[in-house]
Amino acid sequence: MINLVYTGGQVMADERLIAALDVHTMDDVKRLVTTLGDSVTYYKVGMELFYGVGAQVVTWLREQDKDVFLDLKLHDIPNTAAGGICSLMRLGATMLNVHASGGYTMMKTACDRMHAEAAELGVKCPKLIAVTVLTSINQDDWRDMGLALQIKSAVVRLARLAQKAGLDGVVASAQEASLIREACGKDFLIVTPGIRPAGSDTHDQSRVATPTSALTDGATHLVIGRPIYAAADPKAAAEKIINEMETFYDYNPNPLPHVLLWWRDRFSFFL
Ligand code: C5P
């Protein structure tokens, strides 16, 4: 898979980078997306922004030709979750998510109905991924909820369940990426937040990884918020991260030598 997106000019985006739009108004969204320009093609819209401004944010991003990960983490009975996912699918998002703890039947119903409805409408079906265990939950919270397994074991178990239900991948911390990769194989998406370029502020994230280490451990997408939107120069910050990402490629047990990958990606517009 080619990750680099040639945008017609000097700037290359990397479709594995998902910039978190953790802002509150459409004016803030437009300012940030315009500032980042061609450097970023994929944005994450979370519940705070979506509940604040509504579906117009997805419509506007799609009009700018941007991909949208709609991170609304649905969790309800199968029929309701599936209905919610189908409504979000119709907005044109690229990726949607549910909580894996909603169970196999919920995930499978949502996945099957989304695929059936997309086919009926003749639209591209979004990717559907599952949140395994929130990275904010520590072992004490976990035990208080009456759960006996180690968190890491639960993450792998939920990732396997999501895969069995037909989902495309999971959201997980980079620390869990290699275990999930091993359990779920090379085509499973692993979307990792908590990414910090070396030497940068970790903010409130406790289990952070650099772009390089997350990709090395098998992450397919990196969700990055404050290191980009709170930087003095967001575009320069995004491009620095993209440069770091460019030295790493898809998880592949037999990777091409880096020199070949370098040539492949520089001349991929001929492919
Ligand atoms: O600013 P920062 O890079 O920490 O932002 C990470 C983004 O990923 C935020 O939008 C946050 O809500 C989201 N996220 C996370 N941890 C999770 C799931 C989502 O940080 N487990």
Tab-separated table of C-alpha atoms and ligand atoms in Angstrom:
chain	number	residue	atom	x	y	z
A	1	MET	CA	0.000	0.000	0.000
A	2	ILE	CA	1.286	3.457	-0.838
A	3	ASN	CA	0.978	5.765	2.158
A	4	LEU	CA	2.232	9.000	0.738
A	5	VAL	CA	-0.342	11.193	-0.922
A	6	TYR	CA	1.019	13.408	-3.668
A	7	THR	CA	-0.970	16.584	-3.565
A	8	GLY	CA	0.218	18.206	-6.761
A	9	GLY	CA	2.783	20.554	-5.249
A	10	GLN	CA	5.900	20.167	-3.158
A	11	VAL	CA	4.065	19.023	-0.064
A	12	MET	CA	3.327	15.358	0.579
A	13	ALA	CA	0.750	14.215	3.072
A	14	ASP	CA	0.848	10.783	4.677
A	15	GLU	CA	-2.520	9.053	4.907
A	16	ARG	CA	-1.392	7.291	8.086
A	17	LEU	CA	-1.419	10.622	9.932
A	18	ILE	CA	-4.812	11.566	11.388
A	19	ALA	CA	-4.808	15.068	12.866
A	20	ALA	CA	-7.229	15.412	15.785
A	21	LEU	CA	-9.519	18.414	15.363
A	22	ASP	CA	-9.853	19.065	19.086
A	23	VAL	CA	-11.299	22.547	18.570
A	24	HIS	CA	-14.789	23.804	19.261
A	25	THR	CA	-16.135	25.926	16.434
A	26	MET	CA	-16.368	25.750	12.659
A	27	ASP	CA	-14.215	28.902	12.478
A	28	ASP	CA	-11.450	27.107	14.426
A	29	VAL	CA	-11.811	24.045	12.174
A	30	LYS	CA	-11.571	26.115	9.002
A	31	ARG	CA	-8.587	28.092	10.301
A	32	LEU	CA	-6.631	24.960	11.282
A	33	VAL	CA	-7.461	22.942	8.165
A	34	THR	CA	-6.581	25.914	5.941
A	35	THR	CA	-3.302	26.423	7.822
A	36	LEU	CA	-2.356	22.752	7.436
A	37	GLY	CA	-3.323	22.842	3.748
A	38	ASP	CA	-2.008	19.932	1.703
A	39	SER	CA	0.138	18.543	4.544
A	40	VAL	CA	-2.781	16.741	6.172
A	41	THR	CA	-5.474	14.787	4.351
A	42	TYR	CA	-7.071	12.899	7.262
A	43	TYR	CA	-8.813	14.441	10.302
A	44	LYS	CA	-10.372	13.053	13.449
A	45	VAL	CA	-13.624	14.591	14.663
A	46	GLY	CA	-14.448	13.664	18.244
A	47	MET	CA	-17.636	13.965	20.254
A	48	GLU	CA	-16.964	17.449	21.630
A	49	LEU	CA	-16.693	19.025	18.186
A	50	PHE	CA	-19.415	16.882	16.622
A	51	TYR	CA	-21.926	17.498	19.409
A	52	GLY	CA	-21.050	21.212	19.290
A	53	VAL	CA	-21.302	21.940	15.580
A	54	GLY	CA	-23.070	18.865	14.199
A	55	ALA	CA	-22.777	17.141	10.854
A	56	GLN	CA	-21.673	20.290	9.007
A	57	VAL	CA	-18.091	19.612	10.092
A	58	VAL	CA	-18.034	16.292	8.207
A	59	THR	CA	-19.724	17.819	5.164
A	60	TRP	CA	-17.253	20.707	5.103
A	61	LEU	CA	-14.201	18.435	5.470
A	62	ARG	CA	-15.471	16.180	2.674
A	63	GLU	CA	-15.946	19.256	0.471
A	64	GLN	CA	-12.261	20.055	1.111
A	65	ASP	CA	-11.497	16.504	-0.061
A	66	LYS	CA	-10.356	15.426	3.413
A	67	ASP	CA	-10.869	12.012	4.962
A	68	VAL	CA	-12.741	11.958	8.269
A	69	PHE	CA	-12.376	9.575	11.196
A	70	LEU	CA	-15.591	10.166	13.149
A	71	ASP	CA	-14.532	9.128	16.641
A	72	LEU	CA	-17.912	8.895	18.380
A	73	LYS	CA	-17.356	5.498	20.069
A	74	LEU	CA	-20.893	4.107	19.819
A	75	HIS	CA	-22.013	1.683	22.540
A	76	ASP	CA	-25.652	0.570	22.729
A	77	ILE	CA	-27.874	-2.410	22.027
A	78	PRO	CA	-27.144	-3.928	18.585
A	79	ASN	CA	-30.139	-2.439	16.777
A	80	THR	CA	-29.528	1.091	18.078
A	81	ALA	CA	-25.748	1.025	17.543
A	82	ALA	CA	-26.233	-0.292	13.999
A	83	GLY	CA	-28.777	2.464	13.254
A	84	GLY	CA	-26.359	5.089	14.596
A	85	ILE	CA	-23.462	3.737	12.528
A	86	CYS	CA	-25.629	3.761	9.374
A	87	SER	CA	-26.598	7.414	9.994
A	88	LEU	CA	-22.926	8.349	10.388
A	89	MET	CA	-21.989	6.316	7.289
A	90	ARG	CA	-24.420	8.435	5.238
A	91	LEU	CA	-22.478	11.590	6.230
A	92	GLY	CA	-19.525	10.334	4.204
A	93	ALA	CA	-17.006	9.594	6.971
A	94	THR	CA	-13.998	7.443	6.101
A	95	MET	CA	-13.770	5.641	9.428
A	96	LEU	CA	-16.218	5.112	12.319
A	97	ASN	CA	-15.927	3.370	15.657
A	98	VAL	CA	-17.826	1.481	18.346
A	99	HIS	CA	-16.805	0.145	21.753
A	100	ALA	CA	-15.730	-3.489	21.538
A	101	SER	CA	-17.160	-3.940	25.052
A	102	GLY	CA	-20.609	-3.612	23.421
A	103	GLY	CA	-19.996	-7.237	22.467
A	104	TYR	CA	-19.760	-9.441	19.406
A	105	THR	CA	-23.435	-9.171	18.410
A	106	MET	CA	-23.411	-5.379	18.580
A	107	MET	CA	-20.238	-5.136	16.485
A	108	LYS	CA	-21.406	-7.692	13.935
A	109	THR	CA	-24.881	-6.134	13.576
A	110	ALA	CA	-23.384	-2.652	13.108
A	111	CYS	CA	-20.823	-3.929	10.623
A	112	ASP	CA	-23.255	-6.011	8.568
A	113	ARG	CA	-25.916	-3.304	8.419
A	114	MET	CA	-23.373	-0.634	7.475
A	115	HIS	CA	-22.060	-2.788	4.604
A	116	ALA	CA	-25.559	-3.679	3.404
A	117	GLU	CA	-26.760	-0.083	3.487
A	118	ALA	CA	-23.628	1.297	1.789
A	119	ALA	CA	-24.054	-1.275	-0.986
A	120	GLU	CA	-27.719	-0.345	-1.369
A	121	LEU	CA	-26.848	3.357	-1.581
A	122	GLY	CA	-23.908	2.659	-3.900
A	123	VAL	CA	-21.499	4.587	-1.652
A	124	LYS	CA	-18.046	3.642	-0.409
A	125	CYS	CA	-18.305	1.805	2.890
A	126	PRO	CA	-16.360	3.418	5.763
A	127	LYS	CA	-13.905	1.412	7.827
A	128	LEU	CA	-15.372	0.333	11.147
A	129	ILE	CA	-13.016	-0.055	14.087
A	130	ALA	CA	-13.457	-0.833	17.784
A	131	VAL	CA	-12.172	0.815	20.930
A	132	THR	CA	-10.755	-2.038	23.013
A	133	VAL	CA	-9.955	-0.657	26.488
A	134	LEU	CA	-9.715	3.118	26.891
A	135	THR	CA	-6.095	4.102	27.429
A	136	SER	CA	-7.195	6.251	30.369
A	137	ILE	CA	-8.231	3.121	32.314
A	138	ASN	CA	-5.522	1.778	34.607
A	139	GLN	CA	-5.318	-1.598	36.329
A	140	ASP	CA	-7.009	-0.215	39.510
A	141	ASP	CA	-10.017	1.182	37.582
A	142	TRP	CA	-10.189	-2.120	35.778
A	143	ARG	CA	-10.240	-4.167	38.971
A	144	ASP	CA	-12.878	-1.814	40.478
A	145	MET	CA	-15.116	-2.670	37.536
A	146	GLY	CA	-14.875	-6.302	38.621
A	147	LEU	CA	-12.739	-7.407	35.699
A	148	ALA	CA	-10.200	-10.102	36.388
A	149	LEU	CA	-8.094	-10.324	33.222
A	150	GLN	CA	-4.968	-8.217	32.813
A	151	ILE	CA	-5.770	-5.166	30.644
A	152	LYS	CA	-3.362	-6.285	27.936
A	153	SER	CA	-5.009	-9.704	27.717
A	154	ALA	CA	-8.434	-8.048	27.548
A	155	VAL	CA	-7.247	-5.755	24.751
A	156	VAL	CA	-6.085	-8.708	22.661
A	157	ARG	CA	-9.253	-10.633	23.374
A	158	LEU	CA	-11.464	-7.688	22.364
A	159	ALA	CA	-9.374	-7.070	19.238
A	160	ARG	CA	-9.866	-10.724	18.208
A	161	LEU	CA	-13.604	-10.397	18.869
A	162	ALA	CA	-13.785	-7.247	16.731
A	163	GLN	CA	-11.990	-9.053	13.930
A	164	LYS	CA	-14.336	-12.036	14.201
A	165	ALA	CA	-17.304	-9.636	13.964
A	166	GLY	CA	-15.921	-8.360	10.644
A	167	LEU	CA	-14.485	-5.035	11.828
A	168	ASP	CA	-11.466	-3.534	10.102
A	169	GLY	CA	-9.370	-2.786	13.174
A	170	VAL	CA	-9.095	-1.234	16.605
A	171	VAL	CA	-8.094	1.897	18.454
A	172	ALA	CA	-5.363	1.020	20.930
A	173	SER	CA	-2.331	2.455	22.643
A	174	ALA	CA	0.971	1.961	20.860
A	175	GLN	CA	2.092	-0.216	23.799
A	176	GLU	CA	-0.518	-2.789	22.783
A	177	ALA	CA	0.055	-2.567	19.038
A	178	SER	CA	2.570	-5.382	18.710
A	179	LEU	CA	0.396	-7.842	20.676
A	180	ILE	CA	-2.632	-6.966	18.530
A	181	ARG	CA	-0.598	-7.235	15.354
A	182	GLU	CA	0.563	-10.682	16.374
A	183	ALA	CA	-2.973	-11.793	17.275
A	184	CYS	CA	-4.881	-10.282	14.351
A	185	GLY	CA	-2.484	-10.453	11.416
A	186	LYS	CA	-1.053	-7.915	9.043
A	187	ASP	CA	-4.208	-6.438	7.483
A	188	PHE	CA	-5.888	-5.347	10.702
A	189	LEU	CA	-5.949	-1.575	11.296
A	190	ILE	CA	-4.370	-0.341	14.520
A	191	VAL	CA	-5.133	3.316	15.162
A	192	THR	CA	-3.009	4.762	17.968
A	193	PRO	CA	-3.460	8.027	19.892
A	194	GLY	CA	-0.973	9.209	22.524
A	195	ILE	CA	1.748	9.913	19.969
A	196	ARG	CA	4.476	12.401	20.788
A	197	PRO	CA	7.512	13.288	18.672
A	198	ALA	CA	10.711	12.705	20.693
A	199	GLY	CA	11.346	15.485	23.193
A	200	SER	CA	7.893	17.073	22.968
A	201	ASP	CA	5.422	17.784	25.780
A	202	THR	CA	3.378	14.706	26.766
A	203	HIS	CA	0.470	16.852	28.166
A	204	ASP	CA	-2.030	14.589	29.962
A	205	GLN	CA	-1.075	11.433	28.052
A	206	SER	CA	0.726	8.917	30.249
A	207	ARG	CA	1.442	6.046	27.839
A	208	VAL	CA	3.009	7.844	24.910
A	209	ALA	CA	5.041	6.612	21.950
A	210	THR	CA	6.964	8.384	19.223
A	211	PRO	CA	5.692	8.140	15.631
A	212	THR	CA	8.626	5.874	14.825
A	213	SER	CA	8.083	3.456	17.700
A	214	ALA	CA	4.302	3.265	17.140
A	215	LEU	CA	4.788	2.407	13.464
A	216	THR	CA	7.540	-0.064	14.297
A	217	ASP	CA	5.175	-1.825	16.712
A	218	GLY	CA	2.554	-2.187	13.999
A	219	ALA	CA	0.340	0.915	14.176
A	220	THR	CA	-1.283	1.685	10.824
A	221	HIS	CA	-2.573	5.169	11.737
A	222	LEU	CA	-1.352	7.763	14.215
A	223	VAL	CA	-3.855	10.141	15.804
A	224	ILE	CA	-2.042	13.336	16.766
A	225	GLY	CA	-3.650	16.392	18.333
A	226	ARG	CA	-1.775	18.932	20.443
A	227	PRO	CA	1.694	18.372	18.942
A	228	ILE	CA	0.140	19.756	15.734
A	229	TYR	CA	-2.738	22.106	16.572
A	230	ALA	CA	-1.083	23.656	19.633
A	231	ALA	CA	2.291	24.151	17.913
A	232	ALA	CA	3.470	27.676	17.141
A	233	ASP	CA	3.601	26.615	13.483
A	234	PRO	CA	1.121	23.714	13.005
A	235	LYS	CA	2.050	23.098	9.378
A	236	ALA	CA	5.781	22.870	10.164
A	237	ALA	CA	4.974	20.545	13.095
A	238	ALA	CA	2.862	18.256	10.865
A	239	GLU	CA	5.531	18.162	8.187
A	240	LYS	CA	8.211	17.279	10.746
A	241	ILE	CA	6.061	14.347	11.910
A	242	ILE	CA	5.449	13.266	8.294
A	243	ASN	CA	9.193	13.309	7.650
A	244	GLU	CA	9.701	11.023	10.640
A	245	MET	CA	6.875	8.741	9.442
A	246	GLU	CA	8.342	8.532	5.953
A	247	THR	CA	11.217	6.454	7.229
A	248	PHE	CA	8.731	3.759	8.272
A	249	TYR	CA	6.279	1.840	6.169
A	250	ASP	CA	3.405	-0.586	6.562
A	251	TYR	CA	3.790	-3.471	8.903
A	252	ASN	CA	5.352	-6.132	6.775
A	253	PRO	CA	7.142	-9.193	8.053
A	254	ASN	CA	9.460	-9.078	5.014
A	255	PRO	CA	9.917	-5.370	4.339
A	256	LEU	CA	11.624	-4.155	1.208
A	257	PRO	CA	15.000	-2.608	1.897
A	258	HIS	CA	14.480	1.044	2.828
A	259	VAL	CA	16.298	2.272	-0.250
A	260	LEU	CA	13.694	0.536	-2.478
A	261	LEU	CA	10.831	1.934	-0.380
A	262	TRP	CA	12.299	5.415	-0.762
A	263	TRP	CA	12.302	5.070	-4.555
A	264	ARG	CA	8.865	3.427	-4.595
A	265	ASP	CA	7.266	6.300	-2.730
A	266	ARG	CA	9.027	9.053	-4.628
A	267	PHE	CA	7.894	7.644	-7.958
A	268	SER	CA	4.552	6.219	-6.875
A	269	PHE	CA	2.644	8.811	-8.938
A	270	PHE	CA	3.623	6.735	-11.993
A	271	LEU	CA	1.984	3.610	-10.539
B	1	C5P	O1	-3.562	16.018	21.829
B	1	C5P	P1	-3.393	14.524	21.715
B	1	C5P	O2	-2.402	14.108	20.646
B	1	C5P	O3	-3.103	13.896	23.060
B	1	C5P	O4	-4.820	14.018	21.224
B	1	C5P	C1	-5.130	12.641	21.078
B	1	C5P	C2	-6.522	12.510	20.548
B	1	C5P	O5	-6.869	11.140	20.566
B	1	C5P	C3	-7.582	13.238	21.364
B	1	C5P	O6	-8.620	13.630	20.476
B	1	C5P	C4	-8.073	12.163	22.309
B	1	C5P	O7	-9.406	12.374	22.722
B	1	C5P	C5	-7.995	10.925	21.422
B	1	C5P	N1	-7.880	9.654	22.140
B	1	C5P	C6	-6.900	9.403	23.077
B	1	C5P	N2	-6.861	8.180	23.726
B	1	C5P	C7	-7.768	7.247	23.444
B	1	C5P	C8	-8.756	7.470	22.463
B	1	C5P	C9	-8.790	8.717	21.839
B	1	C5P	O8	-6.042	10.243	23.332
B	1	C5P	N3	-7.710	6.069	24.034
